[in-house]
Short mmCIF file of C-alpha atoms in Angstrom, two decimals:
data_model
loop_
_atom_site.label_atom_id
_atom_site.label_comp_id
_atom_site.label_asym_id
_atom_site.label_seq_id
_atom_site.Cartn_x
_atom_site.Cartn_y
_atom_site.Cartn_z
CA MET A 1195 -57.54 49.20 -27.09
CA SER A 1196 -56.05 52.48 -28.31
CA LEU A 1197 -55.63 55.42 -25.96
CA ILE A 1198 -56.99 58.59 -27.54
CA ILE A 1199 -55.74 61.93 -26.21
CA TYR A 1200 -57.98 64.76 -27.21
CA PRO A 1201 -56.49 68.18 -28.07
CA GLN A 1202 -57.68 69.76 -24.82
CA LYS A 1203 -55.99 67.03 -22.79
CA LYS A 1204 -52.79 67.40 -24.85
CA ASN A 1205 -52.74 71.11 -24.08
CA ASN A 1206 -53.28 70.41 -20.39
CA MET A 1207 -50.40 67.94 -20.34
CA LYS A 1208 -48.13 70.47 -22.05
CA LYS A 1209 -49.09 73.06 -19.47
CA VAL A 1210 -48.33 70.66 -16.63
CA ILE A 1211 -44.93 69.76 -18.10
CA LEU A 1212 -44.08 73.41 -18.81
CA SER A 1213 -45.17 74.40 -15.32
CA GLY A 1214 -42.93 71.70 -13.86
CA ILE A 1215 -39.92 72.86 -15.85
CA ILE A 1216 -40.48 76.48 -14.81
CA SER A 1217 -40.75 75.44 -11.16
CA VAL A 1218 -37.46 73.51 -11.31
CA VAL A 1219 -35.62 76.39 -13.00
CA ALA A 1220 -37.04 78.87 -10.49
CA PHE A 1221 -35.97 76.62 -7.63
CA LEU A 1222 -32.43 76.37 -9.01
CA ILE A 1223 -32.21 80.13 -9.48
CA MET A 1224 -33.50 80.78 -5.98
CA SER A 1225 -31.09 78.20 -4.55
CA CYS A 1226 -28.11 79.81 -6.26
CA SER A 1227 -29.21 83.26 -5.12
CA LYS A 1228 -29.70 82.00 -1.61
CA ASP A 1229 -26.25 80.42 -1.61
CA ASP A 1230 -24.62 83.66 -2.80
CA SER A 1231 -26.51 85.73 -0.24
CA ASN A 1232 -25.19 83.49 2.52
CA ILE A 1233 -21.58 84.21 1.58
CA PRO A 1234 -20.12 86.99 3.76
CA LYS A 1235 -18.72 89.94 1.87
CA LYS A 1236 -14.98 90.21 2.50
CA THR A 1237 -11.93 91.94 1.08
CA PHE A 1238 -9.29 89.62 -0.34
CA VAL A 1239 -5.70 90.76 -0.83
CA LEU A 1240 -3.84 88.42 -3.20
CA VAL A 1241 -0.04 88.14 -3.29
CA HIS A 1242 1.69 86.31 -6.13
CA GLY A 1243 4.81 84.15 -5.95
CA ALA A 1244 8.25 84.15 -7.57
CA TRP A 1245 8.73 84.41 -11.34
CA GLN A 1246 5.16 85.63 -11.65
CA ALA A 1247 3.15 88.82 -11.10
CA ALA A 1248 -0.35 90.17 -10.52
CA TRP A 1249 -1.66 88.71 -13.78
CA VAL A 1250 -1.80 85.18 -12.32
CA TRP A 1251 -4.86 86.10 -10.23
CA GLN A 1252 -7.02 87.42 -13.07
CA ASP A 1253 -9.46 84.47 -13.18
CA VAL A 1254 -9.82 84.05 -9.41
CA LYS A 1255 -10.22 87.81 -9.00
CA ALA A 1256 -13.03 87.91 -11.56
CA GLN A 1257 -14.77 84.93 -9.99
CA LEU A 1258 -14.57 86.31 -6.45
CA GLU A 1259 -15.88 89.68 -7.60
CA SER A 1260 -18.79 87.97 -9.35
CA LYS A 1261 -19.75 86.65 -5.89
CA GLY A 1262 -19.75 90.12 -4.39
CA GLN A 1263 -16.25 90.01 -2.91
CA LYS A 1264 -13.77 92.89 -3.01
CA VAL A 1265 -10.37 91.90 -4.38
CA ILE A 1266 -7.05 93.76 -4.26
CA VAL A 1267 -4.13 92.25 -6.17
CA VAL A 1268 -0.65 93.39 -5.13
CA GLU A 1269 2.17 93.39 -7.66
CA LEU A 1270 5.44 93.06 -5.77
CA PRO A 1271 8.39 95.35 -6.57
CA ALA A 1272 10.63 94.12 -9.44
CA HIS A 1273 7.83 91.92 -10.79
CA GLY A 1274 5.54 92.32 -13.76
CA ALA A 1275 5.52 95.92 -14.98
CA ASP A 1276 7.35 97.20 -11.89
CA THR A 1277 10.88 98.37 -12.75
CA THR A 1278 12.45 98.33 -9.28
CA SER A 1279 16.02 97.01 -9.43
CA PRO A 1280 16.64 93.52 -8.01
CA LEU A 1281 19.30 95.21 -5.86
CA ASN A 1282 16.62 97.14 -4.02
CA VAL A 1283 14.19 94.44 -2.96
CA SER A 1284 13.84 92.24 0.09
CA ILE A 1285 11.09 90.45 1.99
CA ASP A 1286 10.70 93.64 4.04
CA ILE A 1287 10.28 95.72 0.88
CA TYR A 1288 7.72 93.23 -0.42
CA SER A 1289 5.80 93.21 2.86
CA GLU A 1290 5.80 97.01 3.00
CA LYS A 1291 4.13 97.09 -0.43
CA VAL A 1292 1.42 94.75 0.82
CA ILE A 1293 0.99 96.65 4.09
CA ALA A 1294 0.55 99.92 2.17
CA ALA A 1295 -2.28 98.30 0.21
CA VAL A 1296 -3.88 96.79 3.31
CA ASN A 1297 -3.78 100.06 5.26
CA LYS A 1298 -5.99 101.69 2.60
CA ILE A 1299 -8.72 99.14 3.30
CA LYS A 1300 -11.34 99.64 5.98
CA GLY A 1301 -11.68 96.67 8.32
CA LYS A 1302 -9.96 93.30 8.30
CA ILE A 1303 -8.87 91.40 5.21
CA ILE A 1304 -8.34 87.88 3.94
CA LEU A 1305 -4.65 87.75 2.98
CA VAL A 1306 -3.70 85.11 0.40
CA GLY A 1307 -0.14 84.21 -0.61
CA HIS A 1308 1.24 81.78 -3.17
CA SER A 1309 4.70 80.19 -3.15
CA MET A 1310 7.25 82.88 -2.23
CA GLY A 1311 4.25 85.07 -1.46
CA GLY A 1312 3.73 82.85 1.57
CA VAL A 1313 6.89 84.28 3.12
CA VAL A 1314 5.62 87.77 2.34
CA ILE A 1315 2.20 87.32 3.96
CA THR A 1316 3.87 85.77 7.01
CA ALA A 1317 6.00 88.92 7.38
CA VAL A 1318 2.92 91.08 6.91
CA ALA A 1319 0.96 89.16 9.56
CA GLU A 1320 3.78 89.65 12.05
CA LYS A 1321 3.67 93.42 11.49
CA ILE A 1322 -0.08 94.08 11.30
CA PRO A 1323 -1.90 91.05 12.78
CA ALA A 1324 -4.92 93.11 13.83
CA LYS A 1325 -5.72 93.92 10.18
CA ILE A 1326 -5.82 90.29 9.07
CA GLU A 1327 -8.85 88.09 9.64
CA LYS A 1328 -7.43 85.02 7.91
CA LEU A 1329 -4.17 83.99 6.26
CA VAL A 1330 -4.43 81.60 3.31
CA TYR A 1331 -1.36 79.85 1.91
CA ILE A 1332 -1.51 78.24 -1.54
CA GLY A 1333 1.38 75.86 -2.29
CA ALA A 1334 3.37 78.38 -0.31
CA PHE A 1335 6.54 78.63 1.73
CA LEU A 1336 5.67 79.06 5.39
CA SER A 1337 8.71 80.12 7.39
CA ALA A 1338 9.18 79.51 11.08
CA ASN A 1339 11.02 82.13 13.14
CA GLY A 1340 14.51 82.71 11.76
CA GLN A 1341 13.94 80.77 8.53
CA SER A 1342 14.39 82.00 4.98
CA LEU A 1343 12.83 80.64 1.82
CA THR A 1344 16.18 79.12 0.88
CA ASP A 1345 16.42 77.36 4.26
CA LEU A 1346 13.14 75.62 3.49
CA ALA A 1347 13.83 74.98 -0.20
CA LEU A 1348 17.10 73.19 0.56
CA THR A 1349 15.11 70.55 2.48
CA ASP A 1350 12.79 69.86 -0.47
CA ALA A 1351 13.85 66.63 -2.19
CA GLN A 1352 10.72 66.58 -4.36
CA SER A 1353 11.11 69.98 -5.99
CA HIS A 1354 12.14 70.18 -9.65
CA LEU A 1355 13.20 73.78 -9.20
CA GLY A 1356 16.71 73.55 -7.74
CA PRO A 1357 18.36 71.68 -10.62
CA SER A 1358 16.76 74.07 -13.12
CA LEU A 1359 17.91 77.34 -11.53
CA ILE A 1360 20.36 79.60 -13.35
CA PRO A 1361 21.94 82.16 -10.96
CA VAL A 1362 22.83 85.41 -12.73
CA ASN A 1363 25.29 88.03 -11.42
CA GLY A 1364 26.21 85.98 -8.39
CA GLY A 1365 22.59 85.19 -7.60
CA LEU A 1366 21.29 88.76 -7.84
CA THR A 1367 18.66 87.30 -10.14
CA LEU A 1368 17.56 83.72 -10.68
CA ASP A 1369 16.57 82.41 -14.08
CA ILE A 1370 15.18 78.98 -14.97
CA ILE A 1371 16.10 76.62 -17.80
CA PRO A 1372 13.41 77.42 -20.41
CA ASP A 1373 12.47 73.79 -21.03
CA SER A 1374 11.71 73.34 -17.32
CA ILE A 1375 9.41 76.31 -16.77
CA ILE A 1376 6.12 74.61 -17.64
CA ASN A 1377 6.95 71.42 -15.76
CA ILE A 1378 7.75 73.40 -12.63
CA PHE A 1379 4.82 75.82 -12.65
CA CYS A 1380 1.83 74.41 -14.50
CA GLN A 1381 2.26 70.96 -15.96
CA ASP A 1382 -1.50 70.54 -15.48
CA GLY A 1383 -2.48 73.75 -17.28
CA SER A 1384 -4.15 74.11 -20.66
CA ALA A 1385 -2.09 74.86 -23.76
CA GLN A 1386 -3.25 78.49 -23.56
CA THR A 1387 -2.24 78.74 -19.89
CA LYS A 1388 1.18 77.27 -20.58
CA GLN A 1389 1.78 79.77 -23.36
CA LEU A 1390 0.72 82.60 -21.05
CA VAL A 1391 3.15 81.45 -18.34
CA LEU A 1392 6.01 81.38 -20.86
CA SER A 1393 5.15 84.78 -22.33
CA LYS A 1394 5.01 86.45 -18.89
CA PHE A 1395 8.09 84.78 -17.42
CA LYS A 1396 10.97 86.96 -16.23
CA PRO A 1397 13.98 86.27 -13.94
CA GLU A 1398 13.40 86.56 -10.20
CA PRO A 1399 15.27 88.77 -7.69
CA GLY A 1400 17.48 86.51 -5.55
CA ILE A 1401 18.04 88.58 -2.41
CA PRO A 1402 14.59 87.98 -0.83
CA PHE A 1403 15.19 84.21 -0.97
CA GLN A 1404 17.93 84.68 1.62
CA ASN A 1405 15.98 86.97 3.99
CA LYS A 1406 15.07 85.34 7.28
CA VAL A 1407 11.64 85.99 8.76
CA THR A 1408 10.81 86.92 12.34
CA VAL A 1409 7.53 85.57 13.71
CA THR A 1410 6.18 85.62 17.25
CA ALA A 1411 3.30 83.95 19.05
CA GLY A 1412 1.93 87.32 20.08
CA ALA A 1413 1.60 88.65 16.52
CA PHE A 1414 1.76 86.14 13.64
CA GLY A 1415 0.63 83.41 16.04
CA THR A 1416 -2.70 85.13 16.70
CA VAL A 1417 -3.93 85.06 13.09
CA ASP A 1418 -6.24 82.30 11.84
CA LYS A 1419 -4.41 80.25 9.18
CA TYR A 1420 -5.46 78.01 6.27
CA TYR A 1421 -3.42 76.05 3.73
CA ILE A 1422 -4.38 74.92 0.21
CA LYS A 1423 -2.05 72.00 -0.37
CA THR A 1424 -1.08 71.35 -4.01
CA LEU A 1425 -0.57 67.60 -4.27
CA GLN A 1426 1.04 67.51 -7.73
CA ASP A 1427 3.37 70.44 -7.06
CA HIS A 1428 6.77 70.34 -8.81
CA ALA A 1429 8.04 73.58 -7.24
CA VAL A 1430 7.18 73.20 -3.55
CA GLY A 1431 7.01 69.48 -2.85
CA PRO A 1432 3.95 68.08 -1.02
CA ASP A 1433 6.20 66.59 1.69
CA LEU A 1434 7.71 69.99 2.44
CA GLN A 1435 4.23 71.49 2.46
CA SER A 1436 3.18 68.88 5.05
CA ARG A 1437 6.17 69.67 7.26
CA MET A 1438 5.52 73.41 7.11
CA ILE A 1439 1.82 72.92 7.86
CA ALA A 1440 2.65 70.76 10.88
CA ALA A 1441 5.32 73.16 12.15
CA ALA A 1442 2.87 76.07 11.97
CA GLY A 1443 0.12 74.06 13.67
CA ILE A 1444 -2.33 74.59 10.81
CA THR A 1445 -5.31 72.22 10.99
CA LYS A 1446 -7.49 73.77 8.27
CA VAL A 1447 -5.97 72.19 5.17
CA TYR A 1448 -7.55 71.85 1.71
CA PRO A 1449 -5.67 69.35 -0.50
CA ILE A 1450 -6.21 69.63 -4.26
CA GLU A 1451 -4.83 67.57 -7.12
CA SER A 1452 -3.04 70.40 -8.88
CA GLY A 1453 0.39 71.56 -9.88
CA HIS A 1454 2.07 74.61 -8.40
CA CYS A 1455 -0.41 77.18 -9.79
CA PRO A 1456 -3.99 75.99 -9.27
CA PHE A 1457 -5.35 79.53 -9.77
CA LEU A 1458 -4.20 79.08 -13.39
CA SER A 1459 -5.06 75.42 -13.99
CA MET A 1460 -8.26 75.18 -11.89
CA PRO A 1461 -9.35 78.68 -10.83
CA ASP A 1462 -12.92 77.51 -10.08
CA LYS A 1463 -11.56 75.14 -7.45
CA VAL A 1464 -9.44 77.82 -5.80
CA THR A 1465 -12.30 80.31 -5.79
CA GLY A 1466 -14.62 77.70 -4.27
CA ILE A 1467 -12.18 76.96 -1.45
CA LEU A 1468 -11.64 80.66 -0.71
CA LEU A 1469 -15.39 81.19 -0.49
CA THR A 1470 -15.70 78.16 1.78
CA ILE A 1471 -12.98 79.53 4.06
CA ILE A 1472 -14.85 82.79 4.68
CA LYS A 1473 -18.20 81.17 5.50
#
Protein backbone atom coordinates (compact mmCIF):
# COMPACT_ATOMS: atom_id res chain seq x y z
CA MET A 1 0.00 0.00 0.00
CA SER A 2 1.39 3.41 -0.95
CA LEU A 3 1.30 6.31 1.48
CA ILE A 4 -0.09 9.42 -0.20
CA ILE A 5 0.74 12.79 1.34
CA TYR A 6 -1.55 15.48 0.11
CA PRO A 7 -0.22 19.03 -0.48
CA GLN A 8 -1.92 20.43 2.61
CA LYS A 9 -0.31 17.77 4.80
CA LYS A 10 3.09 18.42 3.17
CA ASN A 11 2.77 22.10 4.01
CA ASN A 12 1.82 21.26 7.58
CA MET A 13 4.85 19.00 7.96
CA LYS A 14 7.13 21.72 6.60
CA LYS A 15 5.66 24.17 9.09
CA VAL A 16 6.22 21.75 11.95
CA ILE A 17 9.84 21.13 10.92
CA LEU A 18 10.50 24.85 10.39
CA SER A 19 8.91 25.66 13.73
CA GLY A 20 11.13 23.09 15.42
CA ILE A 21 14.28 24.51 13.86
CA ILE A 22 13.34 28.05 14.88
CA SER A 23 12.68 26.89 18.44
CA VAL A 24 16.10 25.20 18.68
CA VAL A 25 17.92 28.24 17.29
CA ALA A 26 16.01 30.55 19.65
CA PHE A 27 16.88 28.31 22.58
CA LEU A 28 20.57 28.34 21.67
CA ILE A 29 20.58 32.11 21.29
CA MET A 30 18.80 32.58 24.61
CA SER A 31 21.20 30.14 26.30
CA CYS A 32 24.24 32.00 25.01
CA SER A 33 22.76 35.33 26.06
CA LYS A 34 21.92 33.94 29.46
CA ASP A 35 25.45 32.60 29.87
CA ASP A 36 26.97 35.98 28.96
CA SER A 37 24.63 37.84 31.29
CA ASN A 38 25.75 35.63 34.16
CA ILE A 39 29.39 36.62 33.71
CA PRO A 40 30.35 39.43 36.11
CA LYS A 41 31.77 42.53 34.47
CA LYS A 42 35.37 43.03 35.58
CA THR A 43 38.43 45.01 34.60
CA PHE A 44 41.40 42.92 33.48
CA VAL A 45 44.93 44.32 33.48
CA LEU A 46 47.24 42.19 31.33
CA VAL A 47 51.03 42.17 31.72
CA HIS A 48 53.24 40.54 29.09
CA GLY A 49 56.45 38.61 29.63
CA ALA A 50 60.06 38.89 28.47
CA TRP A 51 61.00 39.28 24.80
CA GLN A 52 57.42 40.26 24.05
CA ALA A 53 55.13 43.28 24.40
CA ALA A 54 51.49 44.37 24.55
CA TRP A 55 50.71 42.92 21.12
CA VAL A 56 50.65 39.35 22.48
CA TRP A 57 47.29 40.00 24.18
CA GLN A 58 45.42 41.23 21.11
CA ASP A 59 43.23 38.13 20.63
CA VAL A 60 42.43 37.58 24.32
CA LYS A 61 41.71 41.30 24.75
CA ALA A 62 39.25 41.27 21.84
CA GLN A 63 37.54 38.13 23.13
CA LEU A 64 37.19 39.42 26.68
CA GLU A 65 35.80 42.72 25.44
CA SER A 66 33.27 40.87 23.30
CA LYS A 67 31.97 39.39 26.58
CA GLY A 68 31.53 42.80 28.13
CA GLN A 69 34.81 42.90 30.05
CA LYS A 70 37.06 45.95 30.32
CA VAL A 71 40.68 45.23 29.39
CA ILE A 72 43.81 47.31 29.96
CA VAL A 73 47.05 46.06 28.41
CA VAL A 74 50.28 47.41 29.92
CA GLU A 75 53.39 47.68 27.77
CA LEU A 76 56.41 47.52 30.06
CA PRO A 77 59.27 50.04 29.69
CA ALA A 78 61.94 49.04 27.11
CA HIS A 79 59.49 46.70 25.37
CA GLY A 80 57.57 47.02 22.14
CA ALA A 81 57.46 50.64 20.99
CA ASP A 82 58.77 51.96 24.32
CA THR A 83 62.29 53.39 23.94
CA THR A 84 63.41 53.37 27.58
CA SER A 85 67.05 52.31 27.87
CA PRO A 86 67.74 48.83 29.29
CA LEU A 87 69.98 50.64 31.79
CA ASN A 88 66.95 52.33 33.31
CA VAL A 89 64.61 49.43 33.99
CA SER A 90 64.03 47.13 36.93
CA ILE A 91 61.20 45.10 38.43
CA ASP A 92 60.33 48.20 40.47
CA ILE A 93 60.16 50.33 37.32
CA TYR A 94 57.97 47.71 35.66
CA SER A 95 55.66 47.46 38.66
CA GLU A 96 55.37 51.25 38.88
CA LYS A 97 54.14 51.31 35.26
CA VAL A 98 51.47 48.75 36.11
CA ILE A 99 50.49 50.52 39.33
CA ALA A 100 50.07 53.80 37.43
CA ALA A 101 47.63 52.05 35.09
CA VAL A 102 45.77 50.35 37.94
CA ASN A 103 45.38 53.57 39.94
CA LYS A 104 43.41 55.10 37.05
CA ILE A 105 40.81 52.36 37.35
CA LYS A 106 37.84 52.60 39.67
CA GLY A 107 37.42 49.55 41.89
CA LYS A 108 39.37 46.31 42.04
CA ILE A 109 40.98 44.57 39.07
CA ILE A 110 41.92 41.13 37.82
CA LEU A 111 45.70 41.29 37.33
CA VAL A 112 47.16 38.79 34.86
CA GLY A 113 50.87 38.18 34.29
CA HIS A 114 52.75 35.92 31.89
CA SER A 115 56.28 34.57 32.32
CA MET A 116 58.49 37.41 33.61
CA GLY A 117 55.26 39.36 34.03
CA GLY A 118 54.52 37.02 36.92
CA VAL A 119 57.35 38.63 38.90
CA VAL A 120 55.94 42.04 38.03
CA ILE A 121 52.39 41.31 39.19
CA THR A 122 53.77 39.80 42.39
CA ALA A 123 55.59 43.07 43.09
CA VAL A 124 52.45 45.03 42.27
CA ALA A 125 50.32 42.90 44.61
CA GLU A 126 52.75 43.52 47.45
CA LYS A 127 52.44 47.28 46.95
CA ILE A 128 48.71 47.69 46.29
CA PRO A 129 46.94 44.50 47.47
CA ALA A 130 43.67 46.31 48.16
CA LYS A 131 43.29 47.17 44.46
CA ILE A 132 43.58 43.57 43.27
CA GLU A 133 40.67 41.15 43.41
CA LYS A 134 42.53 38.23 41.82
CA LEU A 135 46.04 37.48 40.58
CA VAL A 136 46.32 35.16 37.58
CA TYR A 137 49.67 33.67 36.55
CA ILE A 138 50.07 32.15 33.08
CA GLY A 139 53.19 29.99 32.67
CA ALA A 140 54.74 32.60 34.93
CA PHE A 141 57.59 33.00 37.37
CA LEU A 142 56.23 33.28 40.90
CA SER A 143 58.91 34.48 43.28
CA ALA A 144 58.95 33.81 47.00
CA ASN A 145 60.32 36.49 49.33
CA GLY A 146 63.91 37.35 48.42
CA GLN A 147 63.89 35.46 45.10
CA SER A 148 64.70 36.83 41.66
CA LEU A 149 63.65 35.45 38.30
CA THR A 150 67.20 34.19 37.77
CA ASP A 151 67.14 32.36 41.12
CA LEU A 152 64.12 30.42 39.91
CA ALA A 153 65.31 29.93 36.33
CA LEU A 154 68.58 28.35 37.47
CA THR A 155 66.56 25.52 39.06
CA ASP A 156 64.69 24.76 35.82
CA ALA A 157 66.19 21.65 34.20
CA GLN A 158 63.37 21.45 31.64
CA SER A 159 63.72 24.92 30.14
CA HIS A 160 65.19 25.28 26.65
CA LEU A 161 65.92 28.94 27.29
CA GLY A 162 69.22 28.91 29.19
CA PRO A 163 71.36 27.24 26.51
CA SER A 164 69.91 29.59 23.88
CA LEU A 165 70.61 32.88 25.66
CA ILE A 166 73.11 35.35 24.22
CA PRO A 167 74.18 37.95 26.83
CA VAL A 168 75.06 41.31 25.26
CA ASN A 169 77.12 44.05 26.91
CA GLY A 170 77.80 41.98 30.00
CA GLY A 171 74.17 40.92 30.30
CA LEU A 172 72.66 44.40 29.96
CA THR A 173 70.46 42.82 27.32
CA LEU A 174 69.70 39.19 26.57
CA ASP A 175 69.25 37.92 23.05
CA ILE A 176 68.23 34.42 21.93
CA ILE A 177 69.68 32.21 19.20
CA PRO A 178 67.29 32.89 16.28
CA ASP A 179 66.70 29.22 15.47
CA SER A 180 65.51 28.62 19.05
CA ILE A 181 62.95 31.41 19.35
CA ILE A 182 59.93 29.51 18.03
CA ASN A 183 60.74 26.33 19.94
CA ILE A 184 60.99 28.28 23.19
CA PHE A 185 57.92 30.49 22.84
CA CYS A 186 55.30 28.92 20.59
CA GLN A 187 56.16 25.55 19.14
CA ASP A 188 52.41 24.85 19.12
CA GLY A 189 51.43 28.04 17.26
CA SER A 190 50.19 28.37 13.71
CA ALA A 191 52.57 29.36 10.91
CA GLN A 192 51.12 32.89 11.03
CA THR A 193 51.64 33.10 14.81
CA LYS A 194 55.22 31.90 14.53
CA GLN A 195 55.99 34.51 11.90
CA LEU A 196 54.44 37.19 14.11
CA VAL A 197 56.58 36.14 17.08
CA LEU A 198 59.74 36.34 14.95
CA SER A 199 58.82 39.71 13.45
CA LYS A 200 58.13 41.27 16.87
CA PHE A 201 61.11 39.78 18.69
CA LYS A 202 63.65 42.12 20.29
CA PRO A 203 66.39 41.58 22.94
CA GLU A 204 65.32 41.72 26.57
CA PRO A 205 66.69 43.98 29.34
CA GLY A 206 68.77 41.83 31.70
CA ILE A 207 68.77 43.85 34.93
CA PRO A 208 65.20 42.97 36.04
CA PHE A 209 66.08 39.25 35.91
CA GLN A 210 68.43 39.84 38.84
CA ASN A 211 66.04 41.91 40.98
CA LYS A 212 64.84 40.14 44.09
CA VAL A 213 61.21 40.51 45.13
CA THR A 214 59.87 41.28 48.59
CA VAL A 215 56.55 39.66 49.51
CA THR A 216 54.76 39.52 52.84
CA ALA A 217 51.80 37.60 54.22
CA GLY A 218 50.07 40.84 55.13
CA ALA A 219 50.10 42.24 51.59
CA PHE A 220 50.80 39.83 48.70
CA GLY A 221 49.58 36.97 50.88
CA THR A 222 46.08 38.43 51.14
CA VAL A 223 45.33 38.38 47.41
CA ASP A 224 43.40 35.49 45.81
CA LYS A 225 45.69 33.66 43.37
CA TYR A 226 45.19 31.42 40.32
CA TYR A 227 47.67 29.68 38.02
CA ILE A 228 47.25 28.59 34.39
CA LYS A 229 49.85 25.85 34.05
CA THR A 230 51.31 25.38 30.56
CA LEU A 231 52.12 21.68 30.30
CA GLN A 232 54.16 21.80 27.07
CA ASP A 233 56.16 24.86 28.10
CA HIS A 234 59.76 25.05 26.80
CA ALA A 235 60.58 28.33 28.57
CA VAL A 236 59.29 27.78 32.12
CA GLY A 237 59.30 24.04 32.72
CA PRO A 238 56.15 22.38 34.11
CA ASP A 239 58.13 20.98 37.06
CA LEU A 240 59.29 24.45 38.07
CA GLN A 241 55.73 25.71 37.67
CA SER A 242 54.55 22.96 40.04
CA ARG A 243 57.17 23.90 42.64
CA MET A 244 56.28 27.58 42.48
CA ILE A 245 52.56 26.82 42.73
CA ALA A 246 53.15 24.64 45.79
CA ALA A 247 55.46 27.18 47.45
CA ALA A 248 52.85 29.92 47.00
CA GLY A 249 50.06 27.68 48.29
CA ILE A 250 47.96 28.11 45.15
CA THR A 251 45.16 25.54 44.91
CA LYS A 252 43.24 27.00 41.95
CA VAL A 253 45.25 25.62 39.06
CA TYR A 254 44.15 25.27 35.41
CA PRO A 255 46.47 22.97 33.41
CA ILE A 256 46.40 23.31 29.62
CA GLU A 257 48.27 21.43 26.92
CA SER A 258 50.06 24.43 25.47
CA GLY A 259 53.49 25.85 24.93
CA HIS A 260 54.75 28.97 26.67
CA CYS A 261 52.29 31.40 25.03
CA PRO A 262 48.76 29.94 25.06
CA PHE A 263 47.23 33.40 24.45
CA LEU A 264 48.85 33.13 21.00
CA SER A 265 48.35 29.43 20.23
CA MET A 266 44.93 28.92 21.90
CA PRO A 267 43.46 32.30 22.88
CA ASP A 268 39.93 30.86 23.14
CA LYS A 269 41.10 28.52 25.88
CA VAL A 270 42.80 31.30 27.84
CA THR A 271 39.78 33.57 27.52
CA GLY A 272 37.49 30.78 28.68
CA ILE A 273 39.60 30.13 31.78
CA LEU A 274 39.77 33.83 32.65
CA LEU A 275 35.99 34.09 32.39
CA THR A 276 35.62 30.99 34.55
CA ILE A 277 37.93 32.48 37.18
CA ILE A 278 35.75 35.58 37.61
CA LYS A 279 32.45 33.72 37.97
